[in-house]
Every structure is written in C-alpha cells, then in structure tokens.
Coordinates of C-alpha atoms in Angstrom, one line a residue:
Chain Q
M1458 CA 32.7 -5.6 80.9
T1459 CA 31.4 -6.0 77.3
P1460 CA 28.0 -7.7 77.3
T1461 CA 27.0 -10.4 74.9
I1462 CA 23.6 -10.6 73.3
T1463 CA 22.1 -13.3 71.1
A1464 CA 20.3 -12.7 67.8
F1465 CA 18.9 -14.9 65.0
E1466 CA 21.5 -16.5 62.7
R1467 CA 18.9 -15.7 60.0
S1468 CA 16.1 -13.4 61.1
P1469 CA 12.6 -14.4 59.9
D1470 CA 12.1 -10.8 58.7
G1471 CA 15.2 -10.9 56.5
G1472 CA 16.7 -7.8 58.1
K1473 CA 13.8 -5.4 58.5
G1474 CA 14.8 -4.8 62.1
L1475 CA 11.7 -6.4 63.6
A1476 CA 13.5 -9.1 65.5
R1477 CA 13.8 -8.2 69.1
D1478 CA 17.6 -8.0 69.2
T1479 CA 17.2 -4.7 67.4
R1480 CA 15.5 -3.2 70.5
V1481 CA 18.4 -4.3 72.7
R1482 CA 21.0 -3.1 70.1
W1483 CA 19.2 0.3 70.0
A1484 CA 19.3 0.6 73.8
L1485 CA 23.0 -0.2 73.9
E1486 CA 23.7 2.3 71.1
E1487 CA 21.8 5.0 72.9
V1488 CA 24.0 4.7 76.0
G1489 CA 27.2 4.1 74.0
Q1490 CA 27.8 0.6 75.4
P1491 CA 29.8 -1.7 72.9
Y1492 CA 28.5 -5.3 72.8
E1493 CA 29.2 -8.7 71.3
V1494 CA 26.6 -10.7 69.4
R1495 CA 26.3 -14.5 69.4
L1496 CA 24.1 -15.8 66.5
V1497 CA 21.8 -18.7 67.2
S1498 CA 20.1 -20.9 64.7
F1499 CA 16.4 -21.9 65.1
A1500 CA 17.5 -25.4 66.1
A1501 CA 20.0 -24.2 68.7
M1502 CA 17.4 -22.0 70.3
K1503 CA 15.5 -25.1 71.4
E1504 CA 18.7 -26.8 72.7
P1505 CA 19.4 -27.1 76.5
A1506 CA 22.4 -24.7 76.3
H1507 CA 20.2 -21.9 75.0
L1508 CA 17.1 -22.9 77.1
A1509 CA 19.3 -22.4 80.2
L1510 CA 19.7 -18.8 79.2
H1511 CA 16.2 -18.3 77.8
P1512 CA 13.5 -20.8 79.1
F1513 CA 11.2 -19.9 76.2
G1514 CA 13.8 -20.6 73.6
Q1515 CA 13.9 -17.1 72.1
I1516 CA 16.3 -14.3 71.4
P1517 CA 17.6 -11.9 72.6
T1518 CA 19.4 -12.9 75.8
Y1519 CA 22.0 -10.7 77.6
E1520 CA 25.1 -11.9 79.4
E1521 CA 27.4 -9.7 81.4
G1522 CA 29.9 -11.5 83.5
D1523 CA 27.9 -13.9 85.6
L1524 CA 24.6 -12.1 85.1
A1525 CA 22.3 -13.6 82.5
V1526 CA 18.9 -12.2 81.7
F1527 CA 16.3 -12.7 79.0
E1528 CA 13.1 -10.9 77.9
T1529 CA 13.6 -7.8 75.8
G1530 CA 11.9 -5.5 78.2
A1531 CA 14.0 -6.7 81.1
I1532 CA 17.2 -6.3 79.1
V1533 CA 16.4 -2.8 78.0
F1534 CA 15.5 -1.9 81.6
H1535 CA 18.8 -3.4 82.9
I1536 CA 20.7 -1.3 80.3
A1537 CA 18.6 1.8 81.2
E1538 CA 19.3 1.3 84.9
K1539 CA 23.0 0.8 84.4
H1540 CA 23.7 3.8 82.2
V1541 CA 22.6 7.4 81.8
G1542 CA 20.3 8.3 79.0
L1543 CA 17.3 6.0 78.8
L1544 CA 15.5 6.9 82.0
P1545 CA 15.0 10.3 83.6
E1546 CA 16.7 11.1 86.9
D1547 CA 13.6 12.6 88.5
A1548 CA 11.9 9.8 90.4
H1549 CA 8.4 10.6 89.2
A1550 CA 9.4 11.0 85.6
R1551 CA 11.4 7.8 85.9
A1552 CA 8.2 5.9 87.1
R1553 CA 6.2 7.3 84.2
A1554 CA 8.9 6.3 81.7
I1555 CA 8.8 2.7 83.1
T1556 CA 5.1 2.8 82.8
W1557 CA 5.4 3.4 79.1
M1558 CA 7.9 0.5 78.8
F1559 CA 5.2 -1.9 80.3
A1560 CA 2.5 -0.2 78.2
A1561 CA 4.4 -0.7 75.0
L1562 CA 4.9 -4.4 75.7
N1563 CA 1.8 -5.4 77.6
T1564 CA -1.0 -3.2 76.2
V1565 CA 0.1 -2.1 72.7
E1566 CA 2.1 -5.0 71.4
P1567 CA -0.3 -7.9 72.1
P1568 CA -2.9 -6.9 69.5
I1569 CA -0.1 -6.1 67.0
L1570 CA 1.4 -9.6 67.5
D1571 CA -2.1 -11.0 67.0
L1572 CA -2.0 -9.6 63.5
S1573 CA 1.3 -11.4 62.8
T1574 CA -0.2 -14.6 64.1
A1575 CA -3.4 -14.1 62.0
K1576 CA -1.3 -13.7 58.9
M1577 CA 1.6 -15.9 59.4
V1578 CA 0.3 -18.8 61.5
E1579 CA -3.4 -18.8 60.6
G1580 CA -3.1 -17.2 57.1
D1581 CA -4.2 -20.5 55.4
K1582 CA -7.1 -21.2 57.7
P1583 CA -10.7 -20.8 56.3
W1584 CA -11.4 -18.0 58.7
A1585 CA -8.3 -15.9 57.9
Q1586 CA -9.9 -13.3 55.6
E1587 CA -13.0 -12.8 57.6
R1588 CA -11.2 -12.6 60.9
L1589 CA -8.5 -10.1 59.9
P1590 CA -10.7 -6.9 60.1
L1591 CA -11.5 -7.8 63.8
V1592 CA -7.8 -8.2 64.6
K1593 CA -7.0 -4.9 62.9
D1594 CA -9.8 -3.1 64.7
R1595 CA -8.4 -4.1 68.0
I1596 CA -5.1 -2.6 67.0
R1597 CA -6.9 0.6 66.0
V1598 CA -8.5 0.9 69.4
R1599 CA -5.1 1.1 71.0
L1600 CA -3.5 3.3 68.4
G1601 CA -6.4 5.8 68.7
Q1602 CA -5.8 6.0 72.4
L1603 CA -2.1 6.3 72.0
S1604 CA -2.4 8.9 69.3
A1605 CA -4.7 11.0 71.5
R1606 CA -2.2 10.8 74.4
L1607 CA 0.8 11.6 72.3
D1608 CA -1.0 14.5 70.6
D1609 CA 1.6 16.8 69.1
A1610 CA 4.4 16.0 71.5
D1611 CA 7.7 14.6 70.2
W1612 CA 7.9 11.8 72.8
L1613 CA 5.4 10.2 75.3
D1614 CA 6.5 12.0 78.4
G1615 CA 9.2 14.7 78.1
A1616 CA 12.5 13.6 76.8
F1617 CA 13.1 10.4 74.8
S1618 CA 13.2 7.4 77.1
A1619 CA 13.3 3.6 77.2
G1620 CA 9.5 3.9 77.0
D1621 CA 9.7 5.5 73.6
L1622 CA 12.4 3.1 72.5
L1623 CA 10.0 0.2 73.1
M1624 CA 6.9 1.9 71.9
V1625 CA 8.5 2.9 68.6
S1626 CA 9.9 -0.6 68.2
V1627 CA 6.4 -2.1 68.8
L1628 CA 4.8 0.3 66.3
L1629 CA 7.4 -0.4 63.7
R1630 CA 5.9 -3.9 63.3
L1631 CA 2.8 -2.2 61.8
R1632 CA 4.5 -0.4 59.0
M1633 CA 3.8 -3.0 56.3
S1634 CA 0.1 -3.2 57.2
G1635 CA -0.5 0.5 56.5
I1636 CA -2.4 0.9 59.8
L1637 CA 0.3 3.1 61.2
D1638 CA -0.3 5.7 58.5
E1639 CA -3.9 6.1 59.6
Y1640 CA -2.4 8.0 62.6
P1641 CA -0.2 10.7 61.2
N1642 CA 1.2 11.8 64.6
L1643 CA 2.1 8.1 65.4
A1644 CA 3.8 7.7 62.0
A1645 CA 5.8 10.8 62.6
Y1646 CA 6.7 9.6 66.1
V1647 CA 8.0 6.3 64.7
A1648 CA 9.9 8.2 62.1
R1649 CA 11.5 10.4 64.8
G1650 CA 12.6 7.2 66.6
E1651 CA 14.1 5.7 63.4
A1652 CA 15.9 8.9 62.7
R1653 CA 18.0 8.7 65.9
P1654 CA 21.6 7.9 65.1
A1655 CA 21.5 5.1 67.7
Y1656 CA 18.6 3.4 66.0
Q1657 CA 20.4 3.8 62.6
R1658 CA 23.4 2.0 64.0
A1659 CA 21.3 -0.7 65.6
F1660 CA 19.4 -1.3 62.3
A1661 CA 22.6 -1.3 60.2
A1662 CA 24.2 -3.9 62.6
Q1663 CA 21.3 -6.4 62.3
L1664 CA 21.0 -5.8 58.6
A1665 CA 24.7 -6.6 58.1
I1666 CA 24.0 -10.1 59.5
N1667 CA 20.8 -10.7 57.6
S1668 CA 21.7 -9.2 54.2
P1669 CA 25.5 -9.6 54.1
A1670 CA 25.6 -9.2 50.3
T1671 CA 23.9 -5.7 50.2
Chain X
M295 CA 1.3 8.8 102.1
T296 CA -1.5 6.4 101.3
P297 CA -1.7 5.6 97.6
T298 CA -5.1 5.4 95.8
I299 CA -5.7 2.7 93.2
T300 CA -8.7 2.3 90.9
A301 CA -10.7 -0.8 90.4
F302 CA -13.9 -1.8 88.5
E303 CA -17.1 -0.7 90.1
R304 CA -18.4 -4.1 88.9
S305 CA -15.7 -6.5 87.8
P306 CA -16.5 -8.5 84.6
D307 CA -15.4 -11.6 86.4
G308 CA -17.9 -11.1 89.3
G309 CA -15.1 -11.3 91.9
K310 CA -13.0 -14.2 90.8
G311 CA -9.9 -12.0 91.3
L312 CA -8.9 -11.9 87.7
A313 CA -9.3 -8.1 87.3
R314 CA -5.8 -6.5 87.3
D315 CA -6.4 -4.5 90.5
T316 CA -6.0 -7.8 92.4
R317 CA -2.4 -7.9 91.3
V318 CA -1.7 -4.4 92.7
R319 CA -3.7 -5.1 95.9
W320 CA -1.6 -8.3 96.3
A321 CA 1.7 -6.3 95.9
L322 CA 0.5 -3.7 98.4
E323 CA -0.5 -6.4 100.9
E324 CA 2.9 -8.2 100.5
V325 CA 4.7 -5.1 101.5
G326 CA 2.2 -4.0 104.2
Q327 CA 1.2 -0.7 102.5
P328 CA -2.4 0.4 103.2
Y329 CA -4.2 1.8 100.2
E330 CA -7.4 3.5 99.2
V331 CA -9.6 2.3 96.3
R332 CA -11.6 4.4 94.0
L333 CA -14.2 2.5 92.0
V334 CA -14.7 3.4 88.4
S335 CA -17.7 2.4 86.1
F336 CA -17.2 1.2 82.6
A337 CA -18.6 4.5 81.3
A338 CA -16.3 6.6 83.6
M339 CA -13.2 4.7 82.4
K340 CA -13.7 6.2 78.9
E341 CA -14.2 9.8 80.3
P342 CA -11.4 12.4 80.1
A343 CA -10.8 12.4 83.8
H344 CA -9.9 8.7 83.8
L345 CA -8.1 8.9 80.5
A346 CA -5.8 11.6 81.9
L347 CA -4.7 8.9 84.4
H348 CA -4.8 5.9 82.1
P349 CA -4.6 6.7 78.3
F350 CA -6.0 3.2 77.5
G351 CA -9.1 3.6 79.6
Q352 CA -8.4 0.7 81.9
I353 CA -7.9 -0.1 85.6
P354 CA -5.9 -0.1 87.8
T355 CA -4.2 3.2 88.1
Y356 CA -2.0 4.3 91.1
E357 CA -1.9 7.8 92.6
E358 CA 0.5 8.8 95.3
G359 CA 0.7 12.5 96.0
D360 CA 1.5 14.1 92.6
L361 CA 2.7 10.8 91.1
A362 CA 0.3 9.0 88.8
V363 CA 1.2 5.8 87.0
F364 CA -0.8 3.2 85.1
E365 CA -0.1 -0.3 83.7
T366 CA -0.2 -3.1 86.3
G367 CA 3.4 -4.2 85.7
A368 CA 4.7 -0.7 86.2
I369 CA 2.6 -0.2 89.4
V370 CA 3.8 -3.5 90.9
F371 CA 7.4 -2.5 90.0
H372 CA 6.9 0.9 91.6
I373 CA 5.7 -0.7 94.8
A374 CA 8.5 -3.3 94.7
E375 CA 11.1 -0.5 94.3
K376 CA 9.7 1.6 97.1
H377 CA 9.3 -1.2 99.7
V378 CA 11.3 -4.2 100.9
G379 CA 9.9 -7.7 100.1
L380 CA 9.2 -8.0 96.4
L381 CA 12.6 -7.7 94.8
P382 CA 15.9 -9.2 96.1
E383 CA 18.6 -6.9 97.3
D384 CA 21.4 -8.6 95.3
A385 CA 21.7 -6.8 92.0
H386 CA 21.8 -9.9 89.8
A387 CA 19.0 -11.6 91.6
R388 CA 17.0 -8.4 91.3
A389 CA 17.6 -8.2 87.5
R390 CA 16.4 -11.8 87.2
A391 CA 13.3 -11.1 89.2
I392 CA 12.5 -8.2 86.9
T393 CA 13.1 -10.5 84.0
W394 CA 10.3 -12.8 85.3
M395 CA 8.0 -9.7 85.7
F396 CA 8.4 -9.0 82.0
A397 CA 8.2 -12.6 81.0
A398 CA 4.9 -13.1 82.8
L399 CA 3.3 -10.1 81.1
N400 CA 4.9 -10.1 77.7
T401 CA 5.6 -13.8 77.0
V402 CA 3.2 -15.9 79.0
E403 CA 0.1 -13.6 79.3
P404 CA -0.5 -12.8 75.6
P405 CA -1.5 -16.3 74.5
I406 CA -3.6 -16.6 77.7
L407 CA -5.4 -13.4 76.8
D408 CA -6.0 -14.7 73.3
L409 CA -8.0 -17.5 74.8
S410 CA -10.2 -15.0 76.6
T411 CA -10.7 -13.1 73.4
A412 CA -11.4 -16.2 71.4
K413 CA -14.1 -17.2 73.9
M414 CA -15.6 -13.9 75.0
V415 CA -15.2 -11.6 71.9
E416 CA -15.1 -14.2 69.1
G417 CA -17.1 -16.9 70.8
D418 CA -20.1 -16.5 68.4
K419 CA -18.1 -16.4 65.3
P420 CA -18.3 -19.3 62.8
W421 CA -14.6 -20.2 63.3
A422 CA -14.7 -20.2 67.2
Q423 CA -14.8 -23.9 67.8
E424 CA -12.3 -24.9 65.1
R425 CA -9.9 -22.2 66.2
L426 CA -9.9 -22.8 69.9
P427 CA -7.5 -25.8 69.9
L428 CA -4.9 -23.7 68.1
V429 CA -5.1 -21.0 70.7
K430 CA -4.9 -23.5 73.5
D431 CA -1.9 -25.2 71.9
R432 CA -0.1 -21.9 71.8
I433 CA -0.7 -21.6 75.6
R434 CA 0.6 -25.2 76.1
V435 CA 3.9 -24.3 74.3
R436 CA 4.6 -21.6 76.9
L437 CA 3.4 -23.6 79.9
G438 CA 5.5 -26.5 78.9
Q439 CA 8.6 -24.3 78.8
L440 CA 7.7 -22.6 82.1
S441 CA 7.0 -26.0 83.7
A442 CA 10.4 -27.3 82.6
R443 CA 12.1 -24.2 84.0
L444 CA 10.2 -24.2 87.4
D445 CA 10.9 -27.9 87.8
D446 CA 10.4 -28.8 91.5
A447 CA 11.2 -25.3 92.8
D448 CA 8.8 -23.3 94.9
W449 CA 9.3 -20.1 93.0
L450 CA 10.9 -19.1 89.7
D451 CA 14.3 -17.8 91.1
G452 CA 15.0 -18.2 94.8
A453 CA 12.6 -16.4 97.1
F454 CA 9.1 -15.3 96.2
S455 CA 9.3 -12.0 94.1
A456 CA 7.3 -9.6 92.1
G457 CA 8.0 -11.9 89.2
D458 CA 6.2 -14.8 90.9
L459 CA 3.4 -12.4 91.9
L460 CA 2.8 -11.5 88.3
M461 CA 3.3 -15.1 86.9
V462 CA 0.9 -16.6 89.4
S463 CA -1.6 -13.9 88.6
V464 CA -1.3 -14.5 84.9
L465 CA -1.6 -18.3 85.3
L466 CA -4.7 -17.9 87.5
R467 CA -6.6 -16.8 84.4
L468 CA -6.3 -20.4 83.1
R469 CA -7.9 -22.1 86.0
M470 CA -11.3 -22.4 84.5
S471 CA -10.0 -23.8 81.2
G472 CA -8.5 -26.8 82.9
I473 CA -5.2 -26.3 81.0
L474 CA -3.3 -25.4 84.1
D475 CA -4.0 -28.8 85.6
E476 CA -2.1 -30.4 82.7
Y477 CA 1.0 -29.1 84.4
P478 CA 1.0 -30.3 88.0
N479 CA 4.0 -28.3 89.1
L480 CA 2.5 -25.1 87.7
A481 CA -0.8 -25.8 89.4
A482 CA 1.0 -26.3 92.7
Y483 CA 3.0 -23.1 92.1
V484 CA -0.2 -21.2 91.6
A485 CA -1.7 -22.8 94.7
R486 CA 1.4 -21.7 96.7
G487 CA 0.8 -18.1 95.5
E488 CA -2.9 -18.2 96.4
A489 CA -2.1 -19.5 99.8
R490 CA 0.0 -16.5 100.8
P491 CA -1.8 -14.4 103.4
A492 CA -1.2 -11.3 101.3
Y493 CA -3.0 -12.8 98.3
Q494 CA -5.8 -14.0 100.5
R495 CA -6.3 -10.4 101.8
A496 CA -6.1 -9.0 98.3
F497 CA -8.6 -11.5 97.0
A498 CA -11.0 -10.9 99.9
A499 CA -10.9 -7.1 99.4
Q500 CA -11.9 -7.3 95.7
L501 CA -14.5 -9.9 96.4
A502 CA -16.1 -7.7 99.1
I503 CA -16.7 -5.1 96.3
N504 CA -18.0 -7.6 93.7
S505 CA -20.1 -9.9 95.9
P506 CA -21.2 -7.6 98.7
A507 CA -23.9 -10.0 99.7
T508 CA -21.8 -13.1 100.3

C-alpha cells in the first residue's frame, strides 16, 4: 500500500530541505518505498481536517490505509520498523540506534530550534543581538559533546541508521549559521549524509515543489 | 536481569520529581520491573566514565547486562517494548502510542524547557521580564492544541500508554507556573497520571533520595 505524506504547499525555507517532510522522504527513499505527497497550505494546516491528522497543525503526517500517524520521529520509526535498512537487526544495536533517534530530536534539536526562534520570531526584539551568543553557546555545548562521541567514525553507532538520518537532518539546520563548520568531523558527517543517493532523491523531490522553475 | 539506572545524587529540583529519572522509574514501576539506582554527582556526570554511558553528560542512563542506552524517551521505549503494559498490542494503536511519545518530547516539551531556561539561566538578564510572556504564549499554543485533542478523554489514545507517561511527565514541569491550570482537562489528565500507583512509587523513590529527612 502506497503511503501518503503531507508537505508544505510552499515551504518557509524555499526548498532548502529543512522542512520536516524531507526527513520522512529520506527515510522512504532509504528503504525504497514509493509514496504520495499531499500539499497543505498554511491556512489548511489549521483547519479541522488537517488537525484530525495532526493535532498540532504541522506537517508531515503519514497515512497508510487506515493508519494515520504524525510527528516526524514517529513516522521515521514506523518506516524503519516496517522495512529493512534503517535499524539494525541485532536487538542491542537496534536499541542504541533508537537512542540516537531520540537524542537527535530531544537533546540536540531543541537548542538549534531556539536559534531559529531567536532569529525569526524574536529577531526584531530589543534583546535579540545581545541574547544570540547565549543561544549559540548552548548549541556549542551539545555539538562539542556530539563531536567527541562521533570522533572519527562515519556514523554514530556502526552502520548508517534512522538515528543518523535524524541527527544529520537536525544538524543541517545549522549550516547557514556557520556553527557546524566549527566541528569539522560533524560537518563531514552531515556531508556524508547528504551524499547518500536516498537523501539526494528526497532533497530533489521537495525542491521540485518549492522551486518549480529551476 | 535487574537493570541499573542513574539518577542525580542531589536533584536540582530537591525531590519534586521533575528530574528525568522519575520518568524511567515510573515506566519500570508500571511494568513491575525491579531496578537498581546508581547516584551520580554533577562532577561525575562530566567524567569519562559517565560520558561513555551518556555522551551528553546527563541522567538517566539504563544498563542491563551488556546493553547500555541513554535518552529518557529511548529508555522508556525499551522498557515498553520488553514488557507488557505500556504499548498496545494492536499494530496501529502501538504506532499511535509511539507517536505521542515523540510528540511529548519533541513538540510539547521544548517550549516548556524554554520557560525553565528563561527563568533559571536567563532570569537575571535585562530582557527576562519582557521576554517571559512570549515564552509562555508559545507554551499556550501547544497546550491549547493538546487540550482540544484530549477533549474529555482519560488518555490520549485509548488505554494509558508510554505516550501518556511521557506527556504527563512533560506537563508536570508546568505545575509551578500556573499555566497548566488554564487548561482544566489537561490539569485533570496530569492528576490522573499522578494518581497511578506506579507513579506514586516512582515519586516516593526519588523523593527518598532527595529529601532523606522527611
């Protein structure tokens, strides 16, 4: 059964691949699962029909027959459980890969999202410039720890997993800030993720919607 | 095999149950799994021995034989997969319960943690008072959506699940702020969680460490 995901009709990032549907597209491409996309406008995201699928009025959602789930981490996990390729078969290695999924979303992403909020939502506030270095330093604490753990490995724990997929996706948000380049092994890790053919296909698919003329 | 978790030697909250080991204790109590606790000082959390278990230098960690995992969401999920009682058996209901686990940690908790940061880390900054209402309003957006979804149900999707365990734990952080009481159905939901015997045992166990004299 072909699943259907939702994505922004017009992504706020203009096709840089930072909207969360890219994470789900990437997971589906890694496992070779074709999918349909339903585009949703900002207005429609707050309408009852979409809120029934996603109570927080966001994208992506995932529908497959009579199963409907939301929340990117849960969707990627569902895809990883259903197909081979995103989680190791060994039970302990699998538990560690799932650990990195949660770590990406719950420990590494929050300070990175704070930076987006500080710039985009509070960028015109009188405290914006003075506060920004504090926000960036909280990101550096996490990146320093992550960089130490990754060391010179290709991926976080053995073979590429859904944990890497989410961690690379989270770190990609930092590219424009320059902070990622302060950690050469993390920058190389992100580049390895982006170089995967499945990521390339996912990126191209979202770009085709957001920059149809290019 | 009895698992060992780590917890703060002295919790910053003085035993209010907001440290994340309480979430893991609660999950273990729900499924009836005895556990050992190793207490860790703030200094030891940043030492190599603990960083080998938890690269971000936090608690809790979970060790069971030669398996070691960190990240509260991943630990609760591991417990839920290993035992009966925290995830439904039906595949679709299970996927939805996992969705709520990620939603609690990745969508609802981040703005709530921002409030802690705004008060505890940036409380002495010149912008603290003017910025606080913005932070609180971002929490209200999420609580309003969550309140609408929960409606008059007891739990988020059918029977109590690991998704409720994490959502209640996340919302408990808000009690002192008074914001939770603006949403009577959410306040009642949290109270239902706290009333569970497993939560009571988990709370008492962490309190015994943090307030040994009481």
